[in-house]
Amino acid sequence: MTAINGIDVSVWQGEIDWARVKAGGVGFAMVRAGYGLAADPNFARNMEGAAAQGIPVGAYLYSRAVTTGEAEEEAAFLLELATPYQIVYPASLDMESAGQHALTNDQRTGLALAFCGKVAQGGLTPGVYSSLYWFETMLDLPELKPVQRWVADWSSQKPSLEGGVDLWQHSSRGLVDGISGYVDLDVSFRDYAAEDGGGEGEPALPEAPAAGTALLLYGVPLYASATAQTRSATISGRYWVYDGIAVDGRLRITNSASRVGRTPIAQNVTGYIDLADAKPEEA
C-alpha cells in the first residue's frame, strides 16, 4: 500500500525552511490558500518554497460557506489563487465551521459537491477535509464518492471509513526540521504526483461537461449508481448534468434544469450515465 508522509501548513507555521523540510523526508505538503474569501498571507511563499525543493503540493481552503453559491465562490477564489502553481494533490474544502455545523447533512453535502464541482471544472482534483466524526455523521458519504477524502483523526491507527480514506491527518503536534513549533502530520495513501504524470497507452476519458449542461440523449443506458453493473432503464430526451463530477467513468444527470446542484441529492438526481454518452445538446 502506498503511504507517503506529508504535512499541512498555513500562516501559523511562520517562515518555513523548505530545504530542511525536504531533507527531513516530507513527501508532500497541503498548503492553506485561505479562509473564506481571504487569502492566507503565507500561501504564495509556502507554494514557492515547496516547489523550489520539488515537494508536490495540494491546497485547501477553510470554508465559511453556508450556501452552495458561497461554496462555489470559495472554489473560484481558490482556483484564482492556485493559478500560478502546479498542484497535483487535492484542492480541498476544509469543513468544520460553526455555521456549517448548524446545517443539515444534505445541505453540508451540497456545499461540498458545489465546491468540488467547480474545482474539477478548473482542472484540479477536488477533495474534502474534515474530522472522522464529520465524515461519519455530518455528511452523506455515498454522495461524496467522486471526491478525495482527507480525514482528520489524531490516533495511531488509520481510520476506517465507508468508501475509503485518501489522506489522513494523524497528528496536530508534529515536529519537523525546518518548522518552528508544531505542525500537522499527514499520510497520503495515493501517489498523486505519480498519477499526475499519466500512463503510456492508457485511453483518456472524455472531459466531463459542466454542471447545468443540457444533454440530448437517445437510447442511453441509465444506472442507479456509478458502479451498477446493469442498467435500470434506457432513456431518451433532454437531461441536464447535475454537478459535472465524473466518478468511475459515469456522470450524474437530472431531468430538469431547476434541479441542477439542488439538495436533497436523492430527490434531484435522475441517475448515472456513461461519460461517453454525455453529449452536449449543441454537439
Coordinates of C-alpha atoms in Angstrom, one line a residue:
M1 CA 0.0 0.0 0.0
T2 CA 1.2 3.5 -0.8
A3 CA 1.9 5.6 2.3
I4 CA 3.6 9.0 1.7
N5 CA 4.4 11.2 4.7
G6 CA 3.4 14.8 4.4
I7 CA 2.4 18.0 6.3
D8 CA -0.2 20.7 6.1
V9 CA 0.8 24.3 6.7
S10 CA -0.6 27.8 6.9
V11 CA 0.5 31.2 8.2
W12 CA 0.6 29.7 11.7
Q13 CA 3.8 27.9 10.9
G14 CA 5.6 31.1 10.2
E15 CA 8.6 31.2 7.8
I16 CA 9.4 27.6 6.8
D17 CA 12.9 26.4 5.7
W18 CA 11.6 24.1 2.9
A19 CA 15.1 22.7 2.1
R20 CA 15.3 21.3 5.7
V21 CA 11.7 20.1 5.4
K22 CA 12.6 18.2 2.2
A23 CA 15.7 16.7 3.8
G24 CA 13.6 15.6 6.7
G25 CA 11.7 13.2 4.5
V26 CA 8.5 15.1 3.9
G27 CA 7.0 13.8 0.6
F28 CA 4.1 16.3 0.1
A29 CA 2.5 19.4 1.6
M30 CA -1.1 20.6 1.8
V31 CA -0.9 24.4 1.8
R32 CA -3.7 26.6 3.1
A33 CA -4.8 29.0 0.4
G34 CA -7.2 31.0 2.5
Y35 CA -10.2 31.1 4.8
G36 CA -13.5 32.1 3.3
L37 CA -12.6 34.7 0.7
A38 CA -9.4 35.9 2.4
A39 CA -6.0 34.7 1.3
D40 CA -3.6 33.1 3.7
P41 CA -0.7 35.6 4.0
N42 CA 1.9 32.9 3.5
F43 CA 0.2 30.9 0.7
A44 CA 2.5 32.2 -2.1
R45 CA 5.6 31.9 0.0
N46 CA 4.8 28.4 1.0
M47 CA 3.9 27.3 -2.5
E48 CA 7.0 28.8 -4.0
G49 CA 9.2 27.3 -1.2
A50 CA 7.8 23.8 -1.6
A51 CA 8.1 24.0 -5.4
A52 CA 11.7 25.1 -5.2
Q53 CA 12.5 21.9 -3.3
G54 CA 10.5 19.6 -5.6
I55 CA 7.9 18.9 -2.9
P56 CA 4.5 18.1 -4.5
V57 CA 1.7 20.2 -3.1
G58 CA -2.1 20.3 -2.7
A59 CA -4.1 23.3 -1.4
Y60 CA -7.0 23.8 0.9
L61 CA -9.4 26.5 1.9
Y62 CA -11.1 26.9 5.3
S63 CA -14.7 27.2 4.4
R64 CA -17.2 29.7 5.8
A65 CA -19.8 28.9 3.2
V66 CA -23.4 28.1 4.2
T67 CA -24.9 28.1 0.7
T68 CA -23.9 26.3 -2.4
G69 CA -23.4 29.7 -4.1
E70 CA -20.9 30.7 -1.4
A71 CA -19.1 27.3 -1.8
E72 CA -18.8 27.9 -5.5
E73 CA -17.4 31.4 -4.8
E74 CA -14.8 29.9 -2.4
A75 CA -13.8 27.4 -5.1
A76 CA -13.4 30.1 -7.7
F77 CA -11.3 32.0 -5.2
L78 CA -9.0 29.0 -4.5
L79 CA -8.7 28.4 -8.3
E80 CA -7.6 32.0 -8.8
L81 CA -5.0 31.8 -6.0
A82 CA -3.8 28.5 -7.3
T83 CA -3.3 29.6 -11.0
P84 CA 0.4 30.2 -10.9
Y85 CA 1.3 26.9 -9.3
Q86 CA 1.4 23.2 -10.2
I87 CA -1.0 21.5 -7.8
V88 CA -1.1 17.7 -8.0
Y89 CA -2.5 16.8 -4.6
P90 CA -6.2 17.6 -4.0
A91 CA -7.6 21.1 -3.8
S92 CA -9.7 20.6 -0.7
L93 CA -12.6 22.3 1.2
D94 CA -11.9 22.4 4.9
M95 CA -15.3 21.8 6.5
E96 CA -15.6 22.4 10.3
S97 CA -17.1 25.8 10.8
A98 CA -19.9 26.5 13.3
G99 CA -22.1 27.9 10.6
Q100 CA -21.9 24.6 8.7
H101 CA -22.5 22.7 11.9
A102 CA -25.9 24.2 12.1
L103 CA -26.9 22.9 8.6
T104 CA -28.4 19.6 7.7
N105 CA -26.4 16.6 6.3
D106 CA -27.9 17.3 2.8
Q107 CA -27.0 20.9 3.0
R108 CA -23.4 20.3 4.1
T109 CA -23.0 17.6 1.4
G110 CA -24.4 20.1 -1.1
L111 CA -21.7 22.6 -0.2
A112 CA -19.0 20.0 -0.6
L113 CA -20.3 18.9 -4.0
A114 CA -20.8 22.5 -5.2
F115 CA -17.2 23.4 -4.3
C116 CA -15.7 20.2 -5.7
G117 CA -17.7 20.5 -8.9
K118 CA -16.2 24.0 -9.5
V119 CA -12.7 22.8 -8.6
A120 CA -13.0 19.8 -11.0
Q121 CA -14.1 22.2 -13.8
G122 CA -10.9 24.2 -13.1
G123 CA -8.8 21.2 -13.7
L124 CA -7.8 20.3 -10.2
T125 CA -8.5 17.1 -8.1
P126 CA -11.3 18.0 -5.7
G127 CA -11.3 16.9 -2.1
V128 CA -12.9 17.5 1.3
Y129 CA -11.1 17.8 4.6
S130 CA -12.9 17.2 7.9
S131 CA -12.8 15.1 11.1
L132 CA -13.7 11.5 11.1
Y133 CA -16.8 12.4 13.1
W134 CA -18.0 14.8 10.5
F135 CA -17.4 12.3 7.7
E136 CA -19.3 9.6 9.6
T137 CA -22.2 11.7 11.0
M138 CA -22.4 15.1 9.3
L139 CA -22.0 14.3 5.6
D140 CA -23.7 11.9 3.1
L141 CA -20.7 9.7 2.4
P142 CA -22.1 7.8 -0.7
E143 CA -22.6 11.2 -2.4
L144 CA -19.0 12.1 -1.8
K145 CA -17.6 9.2 -3.7
P146 CA -16.3 11.4 -6.5
V147 CA -14.1 13.5 -4.2
Q148 CA -10.9 12.7 -2.3
R149 CA -11.4 12.2 1.5
W150 CA -8.8 13.9 3.7
V151 CA -9.7 12.7 7.2
A152 CA -8.5 14.2 10.5
D153 CA -8.2 11.5 13.2
W154 CA -5.4 12.1 15.7
S155 CA -4.7 8.5 16.6
S156 CA -2.1 5.8 15.9
Q157 CA -4.3 3.7 13.6
K158 CA -5.6 4.6 10.1
P159 CA -9.2 5.5 10.3
S160 CA -11.8 3.2 8.6
L161 CA -14.4 5.0 6.5
E162 CA -17.0 3.7 4.1
G163 CA -15.6 4.3 0.6
G164 CA -12.0 4.6 1.9
V165 CA -9.6 7.3 3.1
D166 CA -7.3 9.0 0.7
L167 CA -5.3 11.3 3.1
W168 CA -5.1 11.0 6.9
Q169 CA -4.2 13.9 9.2
H170 CA -2.9 11.8 12.2
S171 CA -1.4 14.5 14.4
S172 CA -1.6 18.2 15.2
R173 CA 1.6 18.2 17.2
G174 CA 4.2 17.0 14.8
L175 CA 7.8 18.2 14.9
V176 CA 9.6 18.7 11.5
D177 CA 13.0 20.1 10.9
G178 CA 12.7 23.5 9.2
I179 CA 9.5 24.4 11.0
S180 CA 9.4 26.2 14.4
G181 CA 6.8 24.7 16.7
Y182 CA 4.1 22.1 15.9
V183 CA 2.8 21.2 12.5
D184 CA 0.0 18.9 11.4
L185 CA 1.3 15.5 10.1
D186 CA -0.4 13.6 7.3
V187 CA -0.2 10.4 5.3
S188 CA -1.3 10.1 1.7
F189 CA -2.4 6.6 0.5
R190 CA -2.2 7.7 -3.1
D191 CA 0.9 8.9 -5.0
Y192 CA -0.9 11.9 -6.7
A193 CA 2.4 13.2 -8.1
A194 CA 3.0 9.9 -10.0
E195 CA -0.7 9.7 -11.1
D196 CA -0.4 13.2 -12.5
G197 CA 2.3 12.1 -14.8
G198 CA -0.1 9.8 -16.5
G199 CA 0.5 6.4 -18.0
E200 CA 1.5 5.4 -21.5
G201 CA -1.1 3.8 -23.6
E202 CA -4.0 4.5 -21.2
P203 CA -7.0 5.8 -23.0
A204 CA -8.2 9.2 -21.7
L205 CA -11.8 9.5 -20.7
P206 CA -13.8 12.4 -22.2
E207 CA -13.8 15.6 -20.2
A208 CA -17.0 15.9 -18.0
P209 CA -19.4 18.6 -19.1
A210 CA -20.0 21.4 -16.6
A211 CA -23.0 21.3 -14.2
G212 CA -26.1 22.6 -15.9
T213 CA -25.0 21.5 -19.4
A214 CA -28.1 20.3 -21.5
L215 CA -27.8 16.8 -22.9
L216 CA -29.9 15.4 -25.7
L217 CA -29.9 11.6 -25.2
Y218 CA -31.3 8.8 -27.4
G219 CA -31.4 5.2 -26.2
V220 CA -28.8 5.8 -23.5
P221 CA -28.4 3.3 -20.6
L222 CA -29.3 4.8 -17.1
Y223 CA -27.7 3.4 -14.0
A224 CA -28.7 3.7 -10.3
S225 CA -25.1 4.3 -9.2
A226 CA -21.6 4.8 -10.6
T227 CA -20.8 1.2 -10.1
A228 CA -24.0 -0.6 -11.0
Q229 CA -23.4 -3.4 -13.4
T230 CA -26.8 -3.5 -15.0
R231 CA -28.9 -0.6 -16.4
S232 CA -32.0 0.5 -14.5
A233 CA -33.6 2.0 -17.7
T234 CA -32.9 3.2 -21.2
I235 CA -33.6 6.9 -21.6
S236 CA -34.1 9.4 -24.4
G237 CA -34.8 13.1 -24.4
R238 CA -33.3 16.2 -22.8
Y239 CA -31.5 16.0 -19.5
W240 CA -29.0 18.2 -17.6
V241 CA -25.6 17.5 -16.0
Y242 CA -26.2 17.6 -12.2
D243 CA -22.8 18.5 -10.8
G244 CA -20.2 18.0 -13.5
I245 CA -18.1 15.5 -11.4
A246 CA -17.3 12.2 -13.2
V247 CA -16.9 9.1 -11.0
D248 CA -15.8 5.7 -12.3
G249 CA -16.5 6.9 -15.8
R250 CA -20.1 8.0 -15.1
L251 CA -21.9 11.3 -14.6
R252 CA -25.0 12.2 -12.6
I253 CA -27.9 13.7 -14.6
T254 CA -31.2 15.3 -13.7
N255 CA -34.4 15.7 -15.7
S256 CA -34.9 19.4 -15.0
A257 CA -32.6 22.4 -15.3
S258 CA -34.2 23.6 -12.0
R259 CA -32.8 20.6 -10.2
V260 CA -29.1 21.1 -11.1
G261 CA -27.0 21.0 -8.0
R262 CA -30.0 21.1 -5.7
T263 CA -30.4 19.1 -2.5
P264 CA -31.6 16.7 -1.2
I265 CA -29.5 14.9 -3.8
A266 CA -31.6 11.7 -3.9
Q267 CA -34.6 13.7 -4.9
N268 CA -33.0 15.7 -7.6
V269 CA -30.7 13.2 -9.4
T270 CA -32.3 11.0 -12.1
G271 CA -29.4 8.6 -12.2
Y272 CA -26.0 8.0 -13.8
I273 CA -24.9 7.7 -17.5
D274 CA -21.6 6.7 -19.0
L275 CA -19.4 9.7 -19.6
A276 CA -19.0 8.7 -23.2
D277 CA -22.8 9.1 -23.7
A278 CA -22.9 12.6 -22.2
K279 CA -23.1 14.6 -25.5
P280 CA -24.0 18.3 -25.0
E281 CA -27.1 19.3 -26.9
E282 CA -25.4 21.7 -29.2
A283 CA -23.0 19.0 -30.3

